[in-house]
Structures are given as C-alpha cells and as structure tokens.
Amino acid sequence: VEDRLAVIDVGSNSFRLVVFTSTETWWKRTDEIHEPVRVGEGLDATGELQPEPMERALETLELYAHFCRATGIEHVRPVATSAIRDAGNQAAFLQAARERSGLEIEVLSGENEARYGYLAAVNSTTLSDGVVLDLGGGSMQLTRVSDRREASARSWPLGAVRMTERFLADGGRAKGKQVRALREHVASELASAPWLGEGGRLAGIGGTVRNLAAAVQLAADLPSYGVQGFRITRDALASLISDFEDMTPSERGKVAGIKSERGDLILAGALVIEAVMEAGGFSDLEATEAGLREGVFFESYLGDPPLFDDVRVATVHNLAAQYHADFAHTNHVARLALEMWDALAAHGVHGGDGEERELLWATAMLHDIGVAVDYDDHHKHSRYLILNAGLPGYSPREAALIGQAARYHRKGTPGLGEFAPLARDGDAAMLDRISAMVRLGEQLERSRDQAVSAADVQVENGRVELRLAATEDVTIARWAAERQGDLFRRAFGRELAVTA
Amino acid sequence: VEDRLAVIDVGSNSFRLVVFTSTETWWKRTDEIHEPVRVGEGLDATGELQPEPMERALETLELYAHFCRATGIEHVRPVATSAIRDAGNQAAFLQAARERSGLEIEVLSGENEARYGYLAAVNSTTLSDGVVLDLGGGSMQLTRVSDRREASARSWPLGAVRMTERFLADGGRAKGKQVRALREHVASELASAPWLGEGGRLAGIGGTVRNLAAAVQLAADLPSYGVQGFRITRDALASLISDFEDMTPSERGKVAGIKSERGDLILAGALVIEAVMEAGGFSDLEATEAGLREGVFFESYLGDPPLFDDVRVATVHNLAAQYHADFAHTNHVARLALEMWDALAAHGVHGGDGEERELLWATAMLHDIGVAVDYDDHHKHSRYLILNAGLPGYSPREAALIGQAARYHRKGTPGLGEFAPLARDGDAAMLDRISAMVRLGEQLERSRDQAVSAADVQVENGRVELRLAATEDVTIARWAAERQGDLFRRAFGRELAVTA
C-alpha cells in the first residue's frame, strides 16, 4: 500500500509543498508545488507580517489544501520556520491560516529546525561523526553528530538574507571592509560553540550549499547529475568567494550553478560557510540535496531512532524497489559476483579493495532497473536512472562508477566515458573488474531460477577456472559465461574457463 | 493484475524469448533472452536439421523452459518459422523439444507468419492502406492492407540469407551481373502479386529493415532514438545499395547502423526491398520496430479484431499508464489546453493545424511521466522516457516535438535543440505554441482538483484575455498563468491577461 505525506514548508522566502510517497520497501518525492510567497517581506523593518505578503501566504495555503484534498492525501505536515517564528503577529497569521485553509501550522523552534536538518543529513550521507550545517535565509543551524546521534545543536541568526542585509546591503561589489566585518561577526558568534572544533566531517544542506556545490562542479568542468555527495574544498570555496567579491549581485547570479534570484545572497552565504569551516577546522563540506522537508519525512517514515541502518544499503534497496527489481534474481547475481570476486582476491588475482566490493554489490543490485524505461538498451537506461535519481551515501564519482558498470553489464568494452574527469587512478581498471564480475554473475543466472548455486574459483598457471555447482543441466549458462572471456582477460589478465 | 506472456521465437538464425507484461491499461516488453543458435546450419545442403545445431537448439529451449518456470510465467507461446518449417526431420525435433523442455512448438505456415507481421505493423504504425513487408532470413512475406484489414498475403522464398547464398555466395564485392540477376529474379517472383501496385504506403519489419533505417539515419547525421516510424526513401536506399556494391561483406558490416553479423546479408536484403518498392511504386518504406513476436502478443492481448482502435491514442495511453500518470490531472490539462488552442484558432491567432493539435494532446498527456525517474528535472526525464520508449504511430520528428514540448512544460525557452535536423519549416514556432498551451493548462490545474473548469478566450486589440470559470477562489492559478505571459507573447505575438 502506498502512503503519502505532504510536507508544507512555510519558509521565509518561498512556500513549498512536497509529497513523499512510500511503501514498506521504497520512498520518493512524487510531487511538489513551489510558490515564491516572500512572506517575510517587510518583516525585519516592522517585526510583523505585512498585509500583502500575508494575503499571498493565505492564498497559497488555500491552494495547498485544495491540492491535498483533490489528490487524496490524508497526512499533511505544515511547518513554519524563521519568518513566522519571529513575527509579532504570528498568532493572527496561524488563526487566519486555520480558517482559510484548515491547516494547523506547526511553528518550529530553532532546535527542532536543527533536528530536521540533522535527520536529513545523516540519512542521506555516510556522516557518522562531525557537524551538520543547515544554512537558510534567516538562520543557520549547526549540529554536532557523534556516532550518528545528535550531540549538540544550536541555531544562530546568521542566515544568508540576514547577513546580506546587515553587511552587504548596498548591493554593489563587496568592499574589503564589509567582508571583514561579516567574517568577524560570524567568527565571534561561533565562538560560543566550542564543539565545532571536535573533528569529524562536515555535511551541509540548504540552497546556498547546493548552489555553491554546483558552481564549483561546473567551474571544474565536471559532469554533473546534481550535487548529492559532492565535496566543496576550502580552497575551491575561497576561490569562488574571491571571484564573487569582484562581482555585483547580478553578475554573481550569472555564475554557472548560482540561481539568478540568489545572486544577492550567495556571497554572504559563502562567507558564513567559510567561517564555519575555519572555526571547525574542516577541509571540505559535503553537499546533500536532502533538507528540512526530508527530515520531517524521515521522522515519520523511519522508526525510533529515525535513522537508516546503513544509508548506502538503504539507497540501493530503495532505488531497486522503485523499479520493481526481481530481488530473487539480483540478490543471486550479487551473491555469485561477490563470491567469485572474493575468491579471486583470496587467490591474489586482484587487490580486494573494500570500496570496489561495495560498488560491485550496488551494481549487481541495480543493473536491470533500466528495463522500466524500455527493454532495448536497458543497460543504458539503468545508467540514466542511477545517475539521475541521485545515490545518497555515494559520491558523484562512486555513482558514476556504478552507473557505468551497469551500462556495461551486457556488452561493450567498459570505459569511463564522460566521467573520466571524476575518476581517480585505477578507476578504469576497477570498472573493468566490476563489469566483468556483474556480467559473469548475470550470465550464470540467465535461467533466473538460481540453477547455478555457486561458482568455485580455481587459479592455475595464470588461468582461472570456474566450476559451476548446479542441480540441473547448466550448459547454456556455461557457454554464456565463457563468452565473457575477452572482458575477463582485460579485467584480470587471465584466461577464463568454465566447467560444470 | 499483471499478466505475462512469453513468446519464444524459434528462428532460423537465433532463438529469442520475449516476455510481454500487460494489464488492462498498459503493456510492454519486460524481458528477453537471445541465443545465437543458428539451428539452420547445414539445413540447405541436406534438407535436415543437423545434430550439433539441434543439440544447441534443445539446450536453449531447456533454458527457456527453466526461465519460464522460475519466473512464474504461465502463458508461453513457442513458434517456429522457416528453418523448422522446411526441415525434413521436423517431427523428430518437435518430439525432442517436447521431451527435453516440455514446450509444444507451433510451426507457423507462411501465411500465419505473414499475419503476425501484419498485426505487428498495423498496431505500431498508422498504416491504413498499403503493404506490409516482412523480410526474414529464409522468406519474405507481403500483405496488402485495406482499411487496416488483411486483403491479400503471400510468402516467398526471398529471404536475405537465401538470396545471398543463391546470388552473392562468393563473398567478395558484388559484381554487376550478380546484382542484376538477383533483381531480375525478385522482380519476376513479385509479378505474381499484382496487388502490390494498388497504392497506399509501405511499412516494413525485420532486422534488415531496422538496420537499413539506422544506416540512413546515421548517414544523414540525424539524432537517433531507434528507428520507429523512420522513413527510408527510395533515393536513400539506392544510394546505400550503390555504396554496399563497392564493399566486401565485412566492410558492409562496419557501416554505421549495420550490425557486423549482418554485413554479408545486408546487400541482398536491400536489393529485395528495393525491388518491392519498384514493383509497388512506393516512394518510401516506413520502418517499425515491432515484429513477429509483437504480432503474437497483440493477437492474445487485443480482442477480435486484434487491432488498436487508434494506434497513436493507444501509444500515448500505454506510456502514460506505465508511469502511473494521474489521469484526472493530465486529462484536465489536455482538455484546458485543447480548448484554449481551439479558441485561439477560431480567433485566427494561429492556423489550427490538425497535426499540431494531436501533438499538443500527446504532450499534455505525457508531460509528467518523468516524475517516475525523479521529481527534480522531471521535465527532462519526461523527454528521456518519451524518446527512449519509442512512440509507435508517430514519426521520429513528431516524437522529438512531443519530447521537447514536455521538456519545456515547466520552464525555459522552448527550442528544438539536437532535434533541429529533423524539423520542418515552422516546427520551432509550433513547439513554442504547444509548450505555451501545455504550460498554461498545467498552471491552471495547479491545485489538481480541476477547480478551473474552463478558460474562456477573448481576443481584443492584439491582447488575449483568459476568463477563468471556477467554483472556488483560483487566485493562485490566475497568478501562475499570468507568469507565462513571456512565453505566450513569444508563441502567439499577443499580450496575455488572466481574469477570474
């Protein structure tokens, strides 16, 4: 049974309704309505929500309520952040919202907002120890994570809009004095969180982080399928900031990766992030595309604690289940491929690298999902789906390797293709090995009935022999596996023989 | 409930098991096992299936039977064509197949084979009157179609393998004398089918047709997402033939679009097709990717007659249903968009072209299917799915226009992009109009509850006014529609105003 939850994010700049659809085996965002409400317009000056922004907000909430009723969504979670939290006439707004739309909006405290950011980050990255940074327009939340649990959390009024208005309000190129003042202000505020410097990794959420990651990615001419898992180094951030300082806000909005409506805010946001990296001694920031809304969803979808046991495993299972993978088949291909890979490592035929083993497993589980697009060329469609769905918990390089290995699970000579700029030394050879293992596993499992229960690996005189264990005649599987001899030789430098 | 049918095509060169999965609302190929059995090896010389090919055939059938049992497929239709049909020891083979695999193979007569080709073609193209050509390795079937029904059908022993062995057996470059003899032979055989010349269009199925279509497409540097609906002109075919004549078989197999294992057969196949076009006076041949296996599936899936009422409508509904389109939403977007488009045509704002109207409908129905990949960038994913699934009944140009219009249903300035080489004069402007209409329909249907029941179109002084009919407050829909003013002006050269 599919369950649907609509999270309504009543934000300072824009309102967003996001629908999460889930079953026991998968979840995904299936719908979204974004409306640039700017409910906070005039709030800073007066301390109150103004009549026109409030009317826009109420119209939008009415639309969202209509949408939920029309599409039969029973579970609706409307949450408001800093603009509503700080408004003097908050109660009047909540009352009007209730009357006009029937929605009961929950105003999040800074701590609760931080908690949802933390849940989003630890369920979409492999962050175990370190800090989660959540930079919004009004406030910034930082959470210290220890063994995947919240250790400390705080919210500061250091959001990108607020910092821009306070330090860079004149709207031209930034002056050195302004930038110094902003940096000093943020640094002094952060001094109240000594736990920032206790080590670990730094993961970041929010539009500023996503835009900066996209800008670094594009400036480096890297292939881009979103910024999930992309790491912004301090050097790259510093170089971006130095470029921004010489630009007007509208010029910044034209930098590839930066949305035009964010041109005025991006410099202040980048400076705040740089100050956090400096205060905490972090050498890079890992971007994730999840955020507040995912945090709210995870809280309701997952048990207690609302944490996936293993984010990488959860990601792969989620994607496989979305495309109705035949788990009896893919699990068996994965098992055969991993057993052969392990045996080859034990015989010293390859190095037995742990990351390679994880990528091999993921590829085996996802190799066929492209059939959902079309049977023909489904290996290419699998790659498309893997790259475009994003793989929380994996870096862009790892996602590219899984995608390429899936692309080569049927035929062709594996290659890094457009992903070469992401690769490290040895990745092309690793791709050969992963592709060869998945292809062998797939060929041994052609009959889909797990007839080949195991493939014993013998290595003699530079020749690898696979002895198939089976309860039935598996002649065709043997022929099909032997036809992979060329790729096997390329990947492992050995001849391949397959016997029953 | 999903129903699955496995069609096993026991062909002369290769065996193929294809799984068709279907429900009441959609169908698709979901699995395939191909095995290059070459059961006909040695058959021509002896008139009998030889022991080794027969053993390969039986092993493969055993694998297929395992596969069907393991995956729980109850409906299996194994059909054999010319090799088994012509084998003197057919009965012994069928008996052995029954014992080893439990499969009861049906040997198709030439007429029945022609009928499945006909069903494949009329259910995957808009062919209503004309001829279906089905060229295999051993035989060629031609069917005269009148008002979508079979009027006449015949099978000739003019398959690509047979013609190659008889006229081009020496395997080098073709000699003028050989080519002339082949042409004369085919022409004299076709004289027995005077109905060939009774007009209409020509549609073709089979690997030779697909390879020739791909070669023409690639030689013309056209973007290629398969050859469904691609038309090979007689001039293009003649030019390809003249190139092939100067090449050895292995050189022909290296021509882009021609599979290497078909290099020896492609010239004879092309000459046979050219002779059919000449005899029937056809100026082009429309390729379709459907074939014998789809014909068998359609017979069981569709009622009596086994014909879709309208192939284009069936294609769009099939694709939409596969990706779980919200039909209440897409139907309403389609209705609003078509009503506005019709009214604008009535006011003389555009020409009211019938093809444009059909493409607008298809786009409105398919614009959101990309959500199946990921909500982010789902407009781009919709395009990917539309182009890669193939759209039987539409030409590559039409599929590209639908894909591009879906890509621009949310934002961006419509453009033909990589598809410009397929476009005709006026297509860029048509794409603007279709995108503008779908985007307006989508914005008016933001609440998903069909709150905007109609949009009355008034045209005055070069200004278009949409007056929304609604039972509730639709302020947001009005704002959202008005934000499309720029695209509307670009598409129709008029200002847009939206009132309630």
Tab-separated table of N, CA, C and O in Angstrom, chain A residues 300-371:
chain	number	residue	atom	x	y	z
A	300	SER	N	8.794	10.583	10.182
A	300	SER	CA	7.538	9.818	10.196
A	300	SER	C	7.703	8.444	9.542
A	300	SER	O	6.998	7.504	9.880
A	301	TYR	N	8.644	8.324	8.575
A	301	TYR	CA	8.785	7.068	7.828
A	301	TYR	C	9.591	6.029	8.599
A	301	TYR	O	9.264	4.846	8.584
A	302	LEU	N	10.652	6.476	9.255
A	302	LEU	CA	11.545	5.541	9.934
A	302	LEU	C	11.072	5.351	11.364
A	302	LEU	O	10.284	6.129	11.879
A	303	GLY	N	11.547	4.323	12.000
A	303	GLY	CA	11.125	4.056	13.373
A	303	GLY	C	11.837	4.969	14.351
A	303	GLY	O	12.131	6.123	14.051
A	304	ASP	N	12.113	4.456	15.505
A	304	ASP	CA	12.828	5.222	16.501
A	304	ASP	C	14.076	4.439	16.855
A	304	ASP	O	13.967	3.312	17.338
A	305	PRO	N	15.271	4.947	16.634
A	305	PRO	CA	15.579	6.275	16.113
A	305	PRO	C	15.289	6.364	14.613
A	305	PRO	O	15.399	5.356	13.915
A	306	PRO	N	14.945	7.548	14.101
A	306	PRO	CA	14.632	7.683	12.675
A	306	PRO	C	15.895	7.711	11.816
A	306	PRO	O	16.207	8.703	11.162
A	307	LEU	N	16.606	6.612	11.834
A	307	LEU	CA	17.862	6.504	11.083
A	307	LEU	C	17.860	5.225	10.260
A	307	LEU	O	17.498	4.166	10.772
A	308	PHE	N	18.262	5.329	8.987
A	308	PHE	CA	18.511	4.114	8.219
A	308	PHE	C	19.674	3.386	8.872
A	308	PHE	O	20.637	4.017	9.322
A	309	ASP	N	19.627	2.049	8.925
A	309	ASP	CA	20.745	1.305	9.499
A	309	ASP	C	22.024	1.598	8.724
A	309	ASP	O	23.082	1.779	9.298
A	310	ASP	N	21.902	1.593	7.394
A	310	ASP	CA	23.053	1.821	6.532
A	310	ASP	C	22.540	2.602	5.327
A	310	ASP	O	21.723	2.100	4.558
A	311	VAL	N	23.000	3.829	5.189
A	311	VAL	CA	22.447	4.710	4.160
A	311	VAL	C	22.689	4.166	2.753
A	311	VAL	O	21.816	4.211	1.890
A	312	ARG	N	23.886	3.599	2.520
A	312	ARG	CA	24.175	3.080	1.177
A	312	ARG	C	23.267	1.909	0.826
A	312	ARG	O	22.734	1.821	-0.272
A	313	VAL	N	23.109	1.009	1.782
A	313	VAL	CA	22.239	-0.147	1.544
A	313	VAL	C	20.801	0.328	1.333
A	313	VAL	O	20.098	-0.128	0.415
A	314	ALA	N	20.363	1.276	2.149
A	314	ALA	CA	19.001	1.791	2.031
A	314	ALA	C	18.781	2.438	0.668
A	314	ALA	O	17.744	2.256	0.027
A	315	THR	N	19.774	3.194	0.204
A	315	THR	CA	19.676	3.869	-1.091
A	315	THR	C	19.511	2.866	-2.224
A	315	THR	O	18.653	3.026	-3.094
A	316	VAL	N	20.341	1.838	-2.202
A	316	VAL	CA	20.301	0.844	-3.277
A	316	VAL	C	18.981	0.064	-3.243
A	316	VAL	O	18.325	-0.124	-4.270
A	317	HIS	N	18.568	-0.348	-2.064
A	317	HIS	CA	17.307	-1.086	-1.966
A	317	HIS	C	16.128	-0.210	-2.381
A	317	HIS	O	15.201	-0.675	-3.050
A	318	ASN	N	16.169	1.050	-1.991
A	318	ASN	CA	15.091	1.974	-2.343
A	318	ASN	C	14.957	2.095	-3.862
A	318	ASN	O	13.870	1.952	-4.429
A	319	LEU	N	16.092	2.317	-4.528
A	319	LEU	CA	16.047	2.502	-5.977
A	319	LEU	C	15.626	1.208	-6.673
A	319	LEU	O	14.799	1.216	-7.595
A	320	ALA	N	16.178	0.088	-6.230
A	320	ALA	CA	15.817	-1.195	-6.839
A	320	ALA	C	14.321	-1.456	-6.685
A	320	ALA	O	13.644	-1.875	-7.630
A	321	ALA	N	13.783	-1.197	-5.504
A	321	ALA	CA	12.366	-1.476	-5.257
A	321	ALA	C	11.471	-0.533	-6.062
A	321	ALA	O	10.408	-0.934	-6.539
A	322	GLN	N	11.883	0.721	-6.226
A	322	GLN	CA	11.085	1.656	-7.027
A	322	GLN	C	10.860	1.132	-8.437
A	322	GLN	O	9.826	1.369	-9.046
A	323	TYR	N	11.869	0.464	-8.972
A	323	TYR	CA	11.756	-0.036	-10.343
A	323	TYR	C	11.441	-1.522	-10.373
A	323	TYR	O	11.703	-2.200	-11.352
A	324	HIS	N	10.851	-2.024	-9.291
A	324	HIS	CA	10.359	-3.390	-9.257
A	324	HIS	C	11.418	-4.405	-9.631
A	324	HIS	O	11.177	-5.305	-10.440
A	325	ALA	N	12.623	-4.260	-9.089
A	325	ALA	CA	13.665	-5.244	-9.367
A	325	ALA	C	13.178	-6.627	-8.936
A	325	ALA	O	12.439	-6.772	-7.980
A	326	ASP	N	13.625	-7.628	-9.695
A	326	ASP	CA	13.368	-9.018	-9.344
A	326	ASP	C	14.439	-9.389	-8.313
A	326	ASP	O	15.554	-9.757	-8.660
A	327	PHE	N	14.104	-9.248	-7.024
A	327	PHE	CA	15.132	-9.391	-5.986
A	327	PHE	C	15.727	-10.790	-5.916
A	327	PHE	O	16.888	-10.957	-5.584
A	328	ALA	N	14.923	-11.835	-6.234
A	328	ALA	CA	15.487	-13.189	-6.232
A	328	ALA	C	16.639	-13.251	-7.234
A	328	ALA	O	17.688	-13.850	-6.970
A	329	HIS	N	16.446	-12.589	-8.384
A	329	HIS	CA	17.478	-12.575	-9.427
A	329	HIS	C	18.657	-11.690	-9.026
A	329	HIS	O	19.810	-12.128	-9.033
A	330	THR	N	18.386	-10.443	-8.676
A	330	THR	CA	19.501	-9.526	-8.421
A	330	THR	C	20.299	-9.950	-7.180
A	330	THR	O	21.528	-9.854	-7.180
A	331	ASN	N	19.617	-10.451	-6.167
A	331	ASN	CA	20.359	-10.928	-4.996
A	331	ASN	C	21.275	-12.089	-5.362
A	331	ASN	O	22.399	-12.192	-4.863
A	332	HIS	N	20.785	-12.959	-6.259
A	332	HIS	CA	21.610	-14.109	-6.635
A	332	HIS	C	22.789	-13.665	-7.505
A	332	HIS	O	23.919	-14.145	-7.314
A	333	VAL	N	22.542	-12.758	-8.434
A	333	VAL	CA	23.650	-12.221	-9.236
A	333	VAL	C	24.674	-11.576	-8.307
A	333	VAL	O	25.890	-11.777	-8.454
A	334	ALA	N	24.190	-10.812	-7.328
A	334	ALA	CA	25.109	-10.150	-6.395
A	334	ALA	C	25.909	-11.190	-5.608
A	334	ALA	O	27.122	-11.058	-5.433
A	335	ARG	N	25.230	-12.237	-5.148
A	335	ARG	CA	25.938	-13.238	-4.351
A	335	ARG	C	27.010	-13.950	-5.175
A	335	ARG	O	28.158	-14.086	-4.736
A	336	LEU	N	26.642	-14.401	-6.391
A	336	LEU	CA	27.616	-15.078	-7.254
A	336	LEU	C	28.790	-14.148	-7.562
A	336	LEU	O	29.955	-14.543	-7.488
A	337	ALA	N	28.484	-12.910	-7.912
A	337	ALA	CA	29.542	-11.965	-8.293
A	337	ALA	C	30.473	-11.702	-7.110
A	337	ALA	O	31.702	-11.702	-7.261
A	338	LEU	N	29.907	-11.516	-5.934
A	338	LEU	CA	30.748	-11.240	-4.758
A	338	LEU	C	31.560	-12.462	-4.360
A	338	LEU	O	32.733	-12.337	-3.983
A	339	GLU	N	30.977	-13.663	-4.457
A	339	GLU	CA	31.736	-14.868	-4.105
A	339	GLU	C	32.918	-15.069	-5.052
A	339	GLU	O	34.028	-15.389	-4.623
A	340	MET	N	32.681	-14.853	-6.344
A	340	MET	CA	33.786	-15.001	-7.295
A	340	MET	C	34.850	-13.935	-7.045
A	340	MET	O	36.047	-14.197	-7.074
A	341	TRP	N	34.386	-12.699	-6.792
A	341	TRP	CA	35.310	-11.588	-6.545
A	341	TRP	C	36.154	-11.874	-5.301
A	341	TRP	O	37.369	-11.682	-5.305
A	342	ASP	N	35.501	-12.348	-4.252
A	342	ASP	CA	36.219	-12.680	-3.015
A	342	ASP	C	37.260	-13.779	-3.260
A	342	ASP	O	38.396	-13.700	-2.778
A	343	ALA	N	36.849	-14.797	-4.017
A	343	ALA	CA	37.771	-15.908	-4.270
A	343	ALA	C	38.961	-15.438	-5.103
A	343	ALA	O	40.114	-15.814	-4.837
A	344	LEU	N	38.703	-14.581	-6.083
A	344	LEU	CA	39.798	-14.060	-6.905
A	344	LEU	C	40.750	-13.221	-6.048
A	344	LEU	O	41.969	-13.248	-6.245
A	345	ALA	N	40.173	-12.478	-5.103
A	345	ALA	CA	41.021	-11.691	-4.191
A	345	ALA	C	41.869	-12.632	-3.330
A	345	ALA	O	43.075	-12.413	-3.144
A	346	ALA	N	41.238	-13.696	-2.838
A	346	ALA	CA	41.961	-14.651	-1.992
A	346	ALA	C	43.113	-15.301	-2.757
A	346	ALA	O	44.160	-15.618	-2.191
A	347	HIS	N	42.910	-15.482	-4.077
A	347	HIS	CA	43.982	-16.044	-4.917
A	347	HIS	C	44.969	-14.972	-5.371
A	347	HIS	O	45.836	-15.247	-6.198
A	348	GLY	N	44.792	-13.762	-4.895
A	348	GLY	CA	45.719	-12.699	-5.268
A	348	GLY	C	45.553	-12.177	-6.686
A	348	GLY	O	46.434	-11.497	-7.214
A	349	VAL	N	44.418	-12.474	-7.331
A	349	VAL	CA	44.215	-12.022	-8.716
A	349	VAL	C	43.908	-10.525	-8.760
A	349	VAL	O	44.177	-9.848	-9.740
A	350	HIS	N	43.331	-9.991	-7.686
A	350	HIS	CA	43.175	-8.530	-7.581
A	350	HIS	C	43.318	-8.150	-6.109
A	350	HIS	O	43.465	-9.017	-5.238
A	351	GLY	N	43.271	-6.852	-5.847
A	351	GLY	CA	43.645	-6.349	-4.525
A	351	GLY	C	42.601	-6.505	-3.431
A	351	GLY	O	42.903	-6.344	-2.244
A	352	GLY	N	41.349	-6.753	-3.798
A	352	GLY	CA	40.324	-6.952	-2.773
A	352	GLY	C	39.937	-5.684	-2.029
A	352	GLY	O	39.607	-5.714	-0.838
A	353	ASP	N	39.929	-4.573	-2.747
A	353	ASP	CA	39.586	-3.284	-2.132
A	353	ASP	C	38.127	-3.243	-1.662
A	353	ASP	O	37.214	-3.645	-2.382
A	354	GLY	N	37.915	-2.752	-0.445
A	354	GLY	CA	36.569	-2.759	0.149
A	354	GLY	C	35.576	-1.871	-0.585
A	354	GLY	O	34.396	-2.225	-0.706
A	355	GLU	N	36.020	-0.707	-1.074
A	355	GLU	CA	35.106	0.167	-1.807
A	355	GLU	C	34.644	-0.529	-3.094
A	355	GLU	O	33.480	-0.479	-3.474
A	356	GLU	N	35.603	-1.188	-3.768
A	356	GLU	CA	35.268	-1.904	-5.003
A	356	GLU	C	34.182	-2.951	-4.738
A	356	GLU	O	33.245	-3.102	-5.528
A	357	ARG	N	34.296	-3.631	-3.617
A	357	ARG	CA	33.298	-4.662	-3.279
A	357	ARG	C	31.913	-4.027	-3.086
A	357	ARG	O	30.902	-4.560	-3.533
A	358	GLU	N	31.878	-2.875	-2.435
A	358	GLU	CA	30.599	-2.194	-2.227
A	358	GLU	C	29.986	-1.748	-3.553
A	358	GLU	O	28.777	-1.856	-3.764
A	359	LEU	N	30.821	-1.233	-4.445
A	359	LEU	CA	30.308	-0.770	-5.733
A	359	LEU	C	29.836	-1.950	-6.576
A	359	LEU	O	28.844	-1.854	-7.313
A	360	LEU	N	30.552	-3.077	-6.473
A	360	LEU	CA	30.136	-4.286	-7.189
A	360	LEU	C	28.754	-4.735	-6.713
A	360	LEU	O	27.864	-5.057	-7.510
A	361	TRP	N	28.563	-4.731	-5.399
A	361	TRP	CA	27.250	-5.120	-4.864
A	361	TRP	C	26.155	-4.189	-5.384
A	361	TRP	O	25.106	-4.647	-5.862
A	362	ALA	N	26.406	-2.883	-5.313
A	362	ALA	CA	25.387	-1.922	-5.748
A	362	ALA	C	25.059	-2.118	-7.231
A	362	ALA	O	23.889	-2.092	-7.636
A	363	THR	N	26.089	-2.338	-8.043
A	363	THR	CA	25.861	-2.541	-9.470
A	363	THR	C	25.024	-3.791	-9.714
A	363	THR	O	24.081	-3.783	-10.519
A	364	ALA	N	25.372	-4.867	-9.019
A	364	ALA	CA	24.623	-6.115	-9.198
A	364	ALA	C	23.153	-5.922	-8.844
A	364	ALA	O	22.259	-6.455	-9.501
A	365	MET	N	22.892	-5.133	-7.814
A	365	MET	CA	21.505	-4.926	-7.380
A	365	MET	C	20.724	-4.033	-8.348
A	365	MET	O	19.503	-4.135	-8.447
A	366	LEU	N	21.423	-3.123	-9.032
A	366	LEU	CA	20.728	-2.099	-9.837
A	366	LEU	C	20.847	-2.308	-11.340
A	366	LEU	O	20.286	-1.523	-12.116
A	367	HIS	N	21.562	-3.363	-11.781
A	367	HIS	CA	21.922	-3.427	-13.194
A	367	HIS	C	20.724	-3.439	-14.133
A	367	HIS	O	20.806	-2.970	-15.258
A	368	ASP	N	19.592	-3.960	-13.689
A	368	ASP	CA	18.446	-4.133	-14.592
A	368	ASP	C	17.356	-3.076	-14.458
A	368	ASP	O	16.329	-3.185	-15.121
A	369	ILE	N	17.526	-2.074	-13.615
A	369	ILE	CA	16.392	-1.172	-13.370
A	369	ILE	C	15.952	-0.441	-14.633
A	369	ILE	O	14.798	-0.046	-14.743
A	370	GLY	N	16.855	-0.300	-15.609
A	370	GLY	CA	16.523	0.408	-16.845
A	370	GLY	C	15.430	-0.250	-17.666
A	370	GLY	O	14.862	0.376	-18.563
A	371	VAL	N	15.118	-1.511	-17.373
A	371	VAL	CA	14.018	-2.179	-18.077
A	371	VAL	C	12.723	-1.388	-17.893
A	371	VAL	O	11.834	-1.426	-18.744
